Amino acid sequence: GPDHPNLASLLSNLARLLQDKGRYVKAEPLYERAIAIGEKALGPDHPELATSLHNLAGLLKAQGKYNEAEPLFKRA
């Protein structure tokens, strides 16, 4: 379904692929959706969220969005 943890994993993987290709604008909302699904399905402190949080933080850092990246790195 649209809120299943497996979908979150797939979205995160797709976002990572796009990030690796330099397609940051397309990757960012996929990470955000993956995180939202994970928070809803697993809870906001579940360890499985760490990868998506870290990857989104890295994406933001690569774009020079340090203030947005820092809290995500800390949370991850």
Short mmCIF file of C-alpha atoms in Angstrom, two decimals:
data_model
loop_
_atom_site.label_atom_id
_atom_site.label_comp_id
_atom_site.label_asym_id
_atom_site.label_seq_id
_atom_site.Cartn_x
_atom_site.Cartn_y
_atom_site.Cartn_z
CA GLY A 1 0.00 0.00 0.00
CA PRO A 2 0.98 3.67 -0.16
CA ASP A 3 2.20 3.72 3.44
CA HIS A 4 3.99 0.37 3.59
CA PRO A 5 7.59 0.38 4.89
CA ASN A 6 8.72 -1.51 1.77
CA LEU A 7 7.59 1.44 -0.35
CA ALA A 8 9.66 3.74 1.86
CA SER A 9 12.71 1.59 1.18
CA LEU A 10 12.10 1.61 -2.56
CA LEU A 11 11.62 5.39 -2.61
CA SER A 12 14.80 5.89 -0.63
CA ASN A 13 16.74 3.67 -3.02
CA LEU A 14 15.38 5.52 -6.04
CA ALA A 15 16.24 8.84 -4.40
CA ARG A 16 19.79 7.63 -3.81
CA LEU A 17 20.13 6.66 -7.45
CA LEU A 18 18.88 10.08 -8.55
CA GLN A 19 21.22 11.76 -6.06
CA ASP A 20 24.17 9.81 -7.44
CA LYS A 21 23.25 11.10 -10.90
CA GLY A 22 23.14 14.69 -9.62
CA ARG A 23 19.36 14.96 -9.90
CA TYR A 24 18.93 16.55 -6.49
CA VAL A 25 15.61 18.26 -7.19
CA LYS A 26 13.98 14.95 -8.05
CA ALA A 27 15.65 13.04 -5.21
CA GLU A 28 14.70 15.35 -2.34
CA PRO A 29 10.91 14.77 -2.34
CA LEU A 30 11.45 11.01 -2.61
CA TYR A 31 13.60 11.01 0.53
CA GLU A 32 11.01 13.18 2.27
CA ARG A 33 8.20 10.79 1.30
CA ALA A 34 10.25 7.78 2.41
CA ILE A 35 10.85 9.41 5.78
CA ALA A 36 7.17 10.32 6.17
CA ILE A 37 6.10 6.74 5.40
CA GLY A 38 8.67 5.34 7.81
CA GLU A 39 7.63 7.69 10.59
CA LYS A 40 3.98 6.76 10.13
CA ALA A 41 4.53 3.02 9.81
CA LEU A 42 7.40 2.49 12.24
CA GLY A 43 7.45 5.53 14.51
CA PRO A 44 9.70 8.61 14.41
CA ASP A 45 12.59 7.02 16.31
CA HIS A 46 12.81 3.70 14.49
CA PRO A 47 16.38 2.76 13.45
CA GLU A 48 15.32 2.03 9.85
CA LEU A 49 14.72 5.76 9.34
CA ALA A 50 18.39 6.53 9.91
CA THR A 51 19.47 5.71 6.35
CA SER A 52 16.89 7.95 4.70
CA LEU A 53 17.56 10.73 7.19
CA HIS A 54 21.30 10.48 6.60
CA ASN A 55 20.91 10.36 2.84
CA LEU A 56 18.59 13.38 2.78
CA ALA A 57 21.02 15.25 5.01
CA GLY A 58 23.85 14.43 2.62
CA LEU A 59 21.78 15.62 -0.32
CA LEU A 60 21.04 18.91 1.41
CA LYS A 61 24.70 19.31 2.37
CA ALA A 62 25.73 18.74 -1.26
CA GLN A 63 23.44 21.62 -2.21
CA GLY A 64 24.94 23.90 0.44
CA LYS A 65 21.83 23.72 2.64
CA TYR A 66 23.83 23.20 5.81
CA ASN A 67 21.22 24.56 8.22
CA GLU A 68 18.67 22.08 6.91
CA ALA A 69 21.13 19.18 6.83
CA GLU A 70 22.51 19.49 10.36
CA PRO A 71 19.37 18.48 12.31
CA LEU A 72 18.84 15.52 9.99
CA PHE A 73 22.41 14.34 10.52
CA LYS A 74 21.91 14.64 14.28
CA ARG A 75 18.61 12.76 14.16
CA ALA A 76 20.09 9.98 12.01
#
